[in-house]
Short mmCIF file of C-alpha atoms and ligand atoms in Angstrom, two decimals:
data_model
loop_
_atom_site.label_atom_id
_atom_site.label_comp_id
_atom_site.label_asym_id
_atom_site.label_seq_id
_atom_site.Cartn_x
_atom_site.Cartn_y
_atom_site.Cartn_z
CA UNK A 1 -8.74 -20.59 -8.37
CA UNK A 2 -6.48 -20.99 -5.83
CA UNK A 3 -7.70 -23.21 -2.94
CA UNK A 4 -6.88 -21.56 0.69
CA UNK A 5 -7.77 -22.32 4.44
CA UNK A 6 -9.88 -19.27 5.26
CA UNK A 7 -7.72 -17.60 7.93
CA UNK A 8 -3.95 -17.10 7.49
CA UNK A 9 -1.09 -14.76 6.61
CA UNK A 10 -2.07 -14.13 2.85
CA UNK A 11 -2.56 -10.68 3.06
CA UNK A 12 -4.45 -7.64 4.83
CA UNK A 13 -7.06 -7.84 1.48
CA UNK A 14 -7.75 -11.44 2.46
CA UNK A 15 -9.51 -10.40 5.29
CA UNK A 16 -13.11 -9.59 5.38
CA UNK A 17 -14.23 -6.18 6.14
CA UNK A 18 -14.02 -4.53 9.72
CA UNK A 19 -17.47 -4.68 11.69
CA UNK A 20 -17.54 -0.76 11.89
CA UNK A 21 -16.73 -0.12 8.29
CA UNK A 22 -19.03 -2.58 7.56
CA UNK A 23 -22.07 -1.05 10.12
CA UNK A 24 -20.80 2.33 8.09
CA UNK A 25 -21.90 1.04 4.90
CA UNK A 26 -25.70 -0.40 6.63
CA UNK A 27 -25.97 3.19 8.27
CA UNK A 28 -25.32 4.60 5.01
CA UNK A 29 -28.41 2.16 3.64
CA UNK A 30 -31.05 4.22 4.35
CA UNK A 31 -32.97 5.60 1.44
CA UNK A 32 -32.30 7.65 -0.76
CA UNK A 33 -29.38 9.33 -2.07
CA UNK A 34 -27.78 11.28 -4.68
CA UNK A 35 -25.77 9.53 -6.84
CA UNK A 36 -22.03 10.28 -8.22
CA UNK A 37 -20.94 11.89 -4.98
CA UNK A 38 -23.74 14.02 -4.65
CA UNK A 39 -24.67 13.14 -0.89
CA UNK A 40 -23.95 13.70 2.29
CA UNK A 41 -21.90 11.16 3.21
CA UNK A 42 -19.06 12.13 0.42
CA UNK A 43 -19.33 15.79 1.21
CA UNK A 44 -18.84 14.16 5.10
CA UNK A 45 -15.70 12.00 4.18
CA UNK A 46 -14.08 14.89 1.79
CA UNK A 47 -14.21 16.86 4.54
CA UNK A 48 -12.61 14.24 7.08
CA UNK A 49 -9.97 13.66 4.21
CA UNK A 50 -8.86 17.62 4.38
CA UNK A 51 -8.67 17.67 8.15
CA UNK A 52 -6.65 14.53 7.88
CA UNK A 53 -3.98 15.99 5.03
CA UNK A 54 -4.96 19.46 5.18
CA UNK A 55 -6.22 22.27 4.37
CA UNK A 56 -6.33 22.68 0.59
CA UNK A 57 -5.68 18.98 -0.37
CA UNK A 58 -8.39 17.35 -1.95
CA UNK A 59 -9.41 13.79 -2.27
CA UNK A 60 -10.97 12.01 -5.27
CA UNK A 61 -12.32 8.59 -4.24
CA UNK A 62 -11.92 5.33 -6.28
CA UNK A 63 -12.58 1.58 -6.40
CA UNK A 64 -9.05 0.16 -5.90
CA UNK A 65 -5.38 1.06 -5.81
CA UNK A 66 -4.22 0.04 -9.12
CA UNK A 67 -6.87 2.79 -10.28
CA UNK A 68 -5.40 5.19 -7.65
CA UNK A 69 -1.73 4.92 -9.03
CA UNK A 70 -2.85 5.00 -12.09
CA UNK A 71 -4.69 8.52 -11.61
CA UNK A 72 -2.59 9.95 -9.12
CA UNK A 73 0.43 9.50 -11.37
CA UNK A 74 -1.50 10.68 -14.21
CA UNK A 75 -1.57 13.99 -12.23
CA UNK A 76 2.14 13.79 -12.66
CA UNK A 77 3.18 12.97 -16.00
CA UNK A 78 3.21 13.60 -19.23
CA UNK A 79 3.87 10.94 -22.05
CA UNK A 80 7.32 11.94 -22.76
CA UNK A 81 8.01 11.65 -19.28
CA UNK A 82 8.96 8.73 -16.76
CA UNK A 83 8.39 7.57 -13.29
CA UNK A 84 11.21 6.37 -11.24
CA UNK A 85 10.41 3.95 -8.66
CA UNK A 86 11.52 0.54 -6.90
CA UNK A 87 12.19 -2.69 -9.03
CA UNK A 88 9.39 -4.68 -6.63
CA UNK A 89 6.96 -1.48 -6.60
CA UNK A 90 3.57 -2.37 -7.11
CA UNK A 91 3.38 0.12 -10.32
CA UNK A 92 5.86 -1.88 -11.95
CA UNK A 93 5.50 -5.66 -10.93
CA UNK A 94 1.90 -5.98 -10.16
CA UNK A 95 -0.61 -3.84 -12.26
CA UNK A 96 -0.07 -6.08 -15.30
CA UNK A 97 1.06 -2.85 -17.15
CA UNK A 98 -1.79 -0.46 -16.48
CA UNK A 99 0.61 2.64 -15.39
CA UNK A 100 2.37 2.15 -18.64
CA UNK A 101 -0.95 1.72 -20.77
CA UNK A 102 -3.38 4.77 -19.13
CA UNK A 103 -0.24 7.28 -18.85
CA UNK A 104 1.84 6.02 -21.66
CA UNK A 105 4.74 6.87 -19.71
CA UNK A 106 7.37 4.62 -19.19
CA UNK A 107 8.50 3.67 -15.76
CA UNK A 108 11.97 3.20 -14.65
CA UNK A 109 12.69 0.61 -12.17
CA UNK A 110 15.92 1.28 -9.39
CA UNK A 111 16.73 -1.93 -7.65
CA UNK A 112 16.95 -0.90 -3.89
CA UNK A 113 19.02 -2.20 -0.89
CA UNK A 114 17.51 -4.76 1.82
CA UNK A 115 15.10 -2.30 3.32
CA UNK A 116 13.21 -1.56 -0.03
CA UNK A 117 13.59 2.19 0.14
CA UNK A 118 14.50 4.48 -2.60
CA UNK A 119 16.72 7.00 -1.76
CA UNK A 120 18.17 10.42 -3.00
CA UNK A 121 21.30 8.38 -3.82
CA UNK A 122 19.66 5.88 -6.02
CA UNK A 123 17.32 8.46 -7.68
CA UNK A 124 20.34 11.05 -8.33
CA UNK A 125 22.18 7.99 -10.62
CA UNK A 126 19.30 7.85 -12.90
CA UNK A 127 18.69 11.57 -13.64
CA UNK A 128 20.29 11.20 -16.76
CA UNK A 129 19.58 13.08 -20.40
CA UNK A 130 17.54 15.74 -19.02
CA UNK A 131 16.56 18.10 -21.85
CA UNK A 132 17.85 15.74 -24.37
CA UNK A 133 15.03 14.71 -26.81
CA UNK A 134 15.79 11.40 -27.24
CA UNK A 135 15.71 10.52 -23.93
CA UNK A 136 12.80 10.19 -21.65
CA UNK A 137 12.53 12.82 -19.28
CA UNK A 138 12.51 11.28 -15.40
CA UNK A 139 9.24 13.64 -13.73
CA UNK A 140 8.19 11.63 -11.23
CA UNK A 141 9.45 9.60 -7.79
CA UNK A 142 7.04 7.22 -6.59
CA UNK A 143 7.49 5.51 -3.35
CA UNK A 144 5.85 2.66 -1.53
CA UNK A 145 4.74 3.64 2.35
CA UNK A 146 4.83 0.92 3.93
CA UNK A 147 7.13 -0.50 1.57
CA UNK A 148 6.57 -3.82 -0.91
CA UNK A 149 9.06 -5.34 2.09
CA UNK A 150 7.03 -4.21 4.80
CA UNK A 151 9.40 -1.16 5.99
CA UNK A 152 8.29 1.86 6.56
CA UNK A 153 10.11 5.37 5.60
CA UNK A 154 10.65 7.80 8.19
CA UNK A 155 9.20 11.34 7.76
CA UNK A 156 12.52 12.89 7.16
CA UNK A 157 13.66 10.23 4.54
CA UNK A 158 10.81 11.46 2.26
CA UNK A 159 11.56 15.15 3.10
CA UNK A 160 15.13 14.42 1.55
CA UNK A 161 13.28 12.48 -1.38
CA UNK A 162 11.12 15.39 -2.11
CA UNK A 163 13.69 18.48 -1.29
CA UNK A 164 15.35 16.35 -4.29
CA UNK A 165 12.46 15.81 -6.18
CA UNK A 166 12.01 20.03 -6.03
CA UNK A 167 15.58 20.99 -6.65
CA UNK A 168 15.87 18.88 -9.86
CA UNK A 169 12.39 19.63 -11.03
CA UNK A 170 10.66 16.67 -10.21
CA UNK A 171 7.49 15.55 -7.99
CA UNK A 172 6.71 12.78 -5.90
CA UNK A 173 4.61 10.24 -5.44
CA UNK A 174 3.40 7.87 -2.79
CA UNK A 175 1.51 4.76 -3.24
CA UNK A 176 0.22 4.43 0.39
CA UNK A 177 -1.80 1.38 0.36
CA UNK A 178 -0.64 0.59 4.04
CA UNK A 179 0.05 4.30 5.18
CA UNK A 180 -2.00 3.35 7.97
CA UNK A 181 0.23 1.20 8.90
CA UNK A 182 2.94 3.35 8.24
CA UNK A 183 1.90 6.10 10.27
CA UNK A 184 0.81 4.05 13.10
CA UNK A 185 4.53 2.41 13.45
CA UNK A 186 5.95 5.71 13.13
CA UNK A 187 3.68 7.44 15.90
CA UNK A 188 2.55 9.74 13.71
CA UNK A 189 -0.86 11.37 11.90
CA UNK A 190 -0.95 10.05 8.36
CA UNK A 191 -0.43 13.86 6.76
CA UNK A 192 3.33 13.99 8.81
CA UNK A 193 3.86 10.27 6.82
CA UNK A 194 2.94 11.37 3.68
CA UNK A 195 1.49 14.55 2.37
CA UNK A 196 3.72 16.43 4.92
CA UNK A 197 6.90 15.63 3.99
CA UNK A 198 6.32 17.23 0.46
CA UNK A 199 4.41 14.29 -1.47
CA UNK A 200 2.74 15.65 -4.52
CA UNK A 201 -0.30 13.49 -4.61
CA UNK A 202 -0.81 10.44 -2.25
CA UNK A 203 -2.67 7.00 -3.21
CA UNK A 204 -4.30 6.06 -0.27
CA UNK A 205 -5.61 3.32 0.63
CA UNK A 206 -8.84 1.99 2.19
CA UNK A 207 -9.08 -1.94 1.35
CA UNK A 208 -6.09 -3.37 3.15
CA UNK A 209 -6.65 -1.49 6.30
CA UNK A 210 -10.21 -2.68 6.51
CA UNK A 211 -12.96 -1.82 3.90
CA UNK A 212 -14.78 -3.66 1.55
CA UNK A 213 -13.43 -1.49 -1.14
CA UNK A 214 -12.51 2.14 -1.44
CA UNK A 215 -9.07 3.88 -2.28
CA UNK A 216 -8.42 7.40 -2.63
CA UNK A 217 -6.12 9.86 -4.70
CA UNK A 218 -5.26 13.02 -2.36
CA UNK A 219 -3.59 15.76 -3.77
CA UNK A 220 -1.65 18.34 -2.48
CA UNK A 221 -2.57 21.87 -1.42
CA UNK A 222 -1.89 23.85 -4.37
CA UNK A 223 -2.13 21.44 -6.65
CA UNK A 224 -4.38 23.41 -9.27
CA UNK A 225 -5.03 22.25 -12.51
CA UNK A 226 -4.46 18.76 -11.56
CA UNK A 227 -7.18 18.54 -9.25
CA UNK A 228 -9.82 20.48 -11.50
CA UNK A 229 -8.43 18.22 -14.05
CA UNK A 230 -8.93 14.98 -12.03
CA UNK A 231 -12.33 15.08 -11.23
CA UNK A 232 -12.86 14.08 -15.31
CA UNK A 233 -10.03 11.43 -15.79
CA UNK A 234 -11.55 9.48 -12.54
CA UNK A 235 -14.78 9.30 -15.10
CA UNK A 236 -12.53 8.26 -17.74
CA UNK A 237 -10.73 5.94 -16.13
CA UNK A 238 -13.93 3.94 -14.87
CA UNK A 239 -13.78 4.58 -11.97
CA UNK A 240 -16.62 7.41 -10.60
CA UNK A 241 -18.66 5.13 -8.11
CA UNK A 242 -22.16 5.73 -9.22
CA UNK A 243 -23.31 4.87 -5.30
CA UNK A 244 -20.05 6.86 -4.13
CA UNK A 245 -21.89 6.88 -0.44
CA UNK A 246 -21.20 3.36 -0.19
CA UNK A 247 -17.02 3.95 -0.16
CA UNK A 248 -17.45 7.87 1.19
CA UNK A 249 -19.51 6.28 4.33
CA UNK A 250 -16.29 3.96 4.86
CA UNK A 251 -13.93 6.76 4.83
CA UNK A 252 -15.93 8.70 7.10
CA UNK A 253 -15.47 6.07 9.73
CA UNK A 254 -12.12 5.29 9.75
CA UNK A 255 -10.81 8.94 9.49
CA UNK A 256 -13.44 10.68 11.88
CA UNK A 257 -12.24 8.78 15.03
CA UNK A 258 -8.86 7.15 15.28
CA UNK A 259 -10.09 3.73 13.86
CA UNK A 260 -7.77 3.37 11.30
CA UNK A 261 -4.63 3.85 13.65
CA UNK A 262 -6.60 1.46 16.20
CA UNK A 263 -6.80 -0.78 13.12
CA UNK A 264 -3.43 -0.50 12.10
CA UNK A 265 -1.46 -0.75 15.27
CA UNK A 266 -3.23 -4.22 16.51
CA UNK A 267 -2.00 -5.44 12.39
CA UNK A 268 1.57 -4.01 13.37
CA UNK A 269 1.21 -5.77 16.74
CA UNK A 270 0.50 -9.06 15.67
CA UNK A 271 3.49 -8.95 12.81
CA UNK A 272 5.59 -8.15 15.98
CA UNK A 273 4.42 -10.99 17.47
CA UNK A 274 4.34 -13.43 14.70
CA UNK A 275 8.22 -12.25 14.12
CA UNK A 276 8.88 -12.71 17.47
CA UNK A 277 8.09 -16.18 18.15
CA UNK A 278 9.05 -17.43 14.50
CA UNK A 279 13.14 -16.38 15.48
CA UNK A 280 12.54 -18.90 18.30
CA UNK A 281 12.36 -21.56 15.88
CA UNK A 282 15.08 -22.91 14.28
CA UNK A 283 15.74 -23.58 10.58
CA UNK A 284 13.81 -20.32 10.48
CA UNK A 285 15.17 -16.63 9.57
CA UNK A 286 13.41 -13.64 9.39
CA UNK A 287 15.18 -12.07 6.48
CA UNK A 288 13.92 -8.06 6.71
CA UNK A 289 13.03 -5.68 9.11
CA UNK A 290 9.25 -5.79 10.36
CA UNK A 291 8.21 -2.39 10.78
CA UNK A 292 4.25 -2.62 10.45
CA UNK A 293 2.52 -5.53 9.22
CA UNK A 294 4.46 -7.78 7.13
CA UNK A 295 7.01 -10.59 7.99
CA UNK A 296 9.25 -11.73 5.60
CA UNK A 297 11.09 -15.15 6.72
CA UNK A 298 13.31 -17.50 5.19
CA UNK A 299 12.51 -21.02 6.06
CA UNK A 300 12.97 -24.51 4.27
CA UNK A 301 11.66 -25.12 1.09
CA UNK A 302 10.28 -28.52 1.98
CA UNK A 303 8.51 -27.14 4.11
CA UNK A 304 6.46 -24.57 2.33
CA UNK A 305 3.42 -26.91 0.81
CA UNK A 306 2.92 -28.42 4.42
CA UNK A 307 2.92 -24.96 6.48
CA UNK A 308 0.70 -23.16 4.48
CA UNK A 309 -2.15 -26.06 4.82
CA UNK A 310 -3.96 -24.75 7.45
CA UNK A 311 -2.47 -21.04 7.24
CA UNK A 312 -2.16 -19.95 3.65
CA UNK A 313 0.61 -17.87 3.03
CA UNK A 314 2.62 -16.39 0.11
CA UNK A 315 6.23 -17.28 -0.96
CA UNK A 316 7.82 -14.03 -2.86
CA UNK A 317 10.95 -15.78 -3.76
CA UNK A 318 12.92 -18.99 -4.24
CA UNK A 319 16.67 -19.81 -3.50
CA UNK A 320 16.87 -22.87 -5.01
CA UNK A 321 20.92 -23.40 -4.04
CA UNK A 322 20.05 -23.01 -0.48
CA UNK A 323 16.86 -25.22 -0.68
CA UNK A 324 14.98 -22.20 1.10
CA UNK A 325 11.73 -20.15 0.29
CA UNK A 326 11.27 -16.51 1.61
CA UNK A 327 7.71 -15.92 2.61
CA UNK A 328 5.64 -12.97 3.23
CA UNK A 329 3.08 -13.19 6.16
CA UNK A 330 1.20 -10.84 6.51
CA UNK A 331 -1.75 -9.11 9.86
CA UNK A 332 -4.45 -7.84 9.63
CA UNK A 333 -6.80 -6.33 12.02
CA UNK A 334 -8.75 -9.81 12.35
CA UNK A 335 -5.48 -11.57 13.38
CA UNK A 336 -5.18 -13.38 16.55
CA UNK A 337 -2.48 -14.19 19.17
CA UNK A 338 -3.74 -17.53 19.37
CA UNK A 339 -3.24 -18.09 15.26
CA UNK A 340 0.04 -17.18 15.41
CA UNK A 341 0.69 -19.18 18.34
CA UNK A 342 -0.91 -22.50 16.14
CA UNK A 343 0.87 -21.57 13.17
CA UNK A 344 4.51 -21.12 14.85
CA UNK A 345 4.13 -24.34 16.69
CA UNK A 346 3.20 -26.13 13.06
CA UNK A 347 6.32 -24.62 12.04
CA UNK A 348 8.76 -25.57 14.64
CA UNK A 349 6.66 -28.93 14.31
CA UNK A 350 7.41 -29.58 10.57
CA UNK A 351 11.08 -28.22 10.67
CA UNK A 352 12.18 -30.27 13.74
CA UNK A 353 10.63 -33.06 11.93
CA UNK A 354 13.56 -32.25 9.31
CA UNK A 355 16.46 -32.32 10.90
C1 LIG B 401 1.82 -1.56 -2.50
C2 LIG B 401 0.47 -1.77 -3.11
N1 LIG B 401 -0.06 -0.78 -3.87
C3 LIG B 401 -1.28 -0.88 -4.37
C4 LIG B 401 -2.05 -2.00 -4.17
C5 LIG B 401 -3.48 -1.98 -4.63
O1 LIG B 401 -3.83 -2.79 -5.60
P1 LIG B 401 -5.33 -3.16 -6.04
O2 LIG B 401 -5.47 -2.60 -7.40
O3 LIG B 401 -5.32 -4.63 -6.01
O4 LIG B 401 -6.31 -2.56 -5.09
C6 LIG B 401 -1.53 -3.08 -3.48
C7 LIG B 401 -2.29 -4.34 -3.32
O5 LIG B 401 -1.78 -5.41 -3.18
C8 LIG B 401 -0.24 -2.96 -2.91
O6 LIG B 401 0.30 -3.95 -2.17
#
């Protein structure tokens, strides 16, 4: 086990759970209730999850977002067939194979620019051997919103994903763990982010915006057999809650009211913030664009061990010529302005203490 300080830059799922998704789940601790989905408060939240995406889409709710993928893509594919996505998607770096194991598909990774974002370009170069049989058969985009480097696409850059996707037979996929904080950045509802711009089926996610656990695979309108079809594979796969009222009762919260855009733009603020005053210190380089709640920075290697002591944070890669570490930092809707201010004075601390 990893040792860490308890507050920090880690991640959004190293924070606790948010006081109203939390009083959600007491409220929804009263008695008795049906189990599997049965109850009130997952007819409640199914119904807040088709106002949200619209009508006709329908939400299947799950424990976490490896599950979600998994599932959604599952929707999507057949054996025979592959998935294109990024090289650092979470599909292909950090499920420890399970899209590959529960579909048996294969995935295909595309190395992207900078910003993280697959485009029609870099999708059109791989759609290769189509209706040859000894070649896998791309079927499936699937895109990160916000990104694996904290960007965030625009509405119309997944309309051009999916008008491709459509005219060369394929469908698309978003993993939306932080659509939240997607949609919040972009001033948008979360449908026009996602479902909107002609996604096939949408992982959505729950934890890092604020509940104890609790994903969800949304499907578009339309989407037929899938959907009847879904409703088994989520048994299947594990992953029907048996106290379902427990996750619905979270969902109910944060898409009745506006509390997951409330959530999501103080995360997006303080990764504004936290860029901000890290470019005022030298030796250090923010190295992508912050759109919502991640900062990426490049800073020196020596310094790493030391920095993280009293704010734990990841480092996603090495450049060992350079002698410099990139690390992630990452908001969440517990973060302060005065941690950031402690943290950026420990780092212009330890890296004047270099030169
Ligand atoms: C982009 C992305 N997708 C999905 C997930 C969900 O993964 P988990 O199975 O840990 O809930 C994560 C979590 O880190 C993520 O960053």
């Amino acid at each position: 086990m990893r040792s860490s300080p308890n507050r920090g830059f880690a991640s959004d799922n190293a924070a606790g759970i948010h006081p109203r998704l939390l009083d959600a789940i007491l409220q929804a601790n009263e008695g008795h209730a049906l189990a599997y989905g049965e109850d009130p408060f997952t007819a409640r939240a199914l119904s807040a999850f088709e106002r949200t995406f619209g009508e006709g889409t329908k939400a299947f709710l799950v424990f976490n977002g490896t599950a979600a993928n998994v599932l959604a893509l599952q929707c999507l594919v057949r054996p025979h067939e592959a998935v294109l996505c990024a090289s650092h998607a979470h599909i292909q770096v950090d499920e420890c194979g399970a899209p590959e194991r529960f579909l048996g598909s294969k995935l295909i990774p595309i190395a992207t620019g900078q910003d993280g974002k697959l485009t029609p370009e870099l999708i059109e170069r791989q759609l290769r051997g189509i209706g040859d049989q000894h070649r896998v058969q791309p079927r499936a985009i699937s895109i990160s919103q916000t990104t694996e480097v904290g960007t965030v696409y625009r509405p119309e850059e997944i309309r051009a994903l999916s008008s491709l996707a459509r005219s060369r037979g394929l469908l698309l996929h978003m993993d939306g763990a932080r659509l939240s904080n997607a949609a919040a950045a972009l001033g948008v509802a979360l449908a026009e982010a996602s479902l909107g711009c002609g996604v096939d089926a949408l992982s959505f996610g729950g934890t890092k915006i604020g509940l104890l656990a609790g994903e969800a695979v949304v499907l578009r309108d339309g989407a037929g057999e899938a959907a009847s079809e879904l409703r088994f594979q989520r048994k299947q796969a594990m992953q029907l809650a048996s106290k379902m009222r427990f996750v619905s009762a979270q969902f109910e919260a944060l898409l009745s009211g506006e509390l997951w855009k409330e959530i999501a733009l103080h995360a997006n603020a303080m990764a504004a913030l936290l860029a901000e005053k890290a470019r005022s210190v030298p030796g250090v380089r923010v190295s992508r664009p912050v759109e919502a709640n991640a900062v990426f920075a490049l800073l020196p290697s020596r310094s790493v061990e030391e920095a993280r002591r009293e704010h734990f944070f990841h480092v996603v890669a090495e450049l060992p010529e350079q002698g410099l570490s990139e690390a992630r930092w990452m908001t969440a809707f517990d973060t302060r302005p005065d941690e950031i201010e402690a943290f950026v004075a420990r780092l212009r601390e330890l890296l004047a203490a270099e030169r």
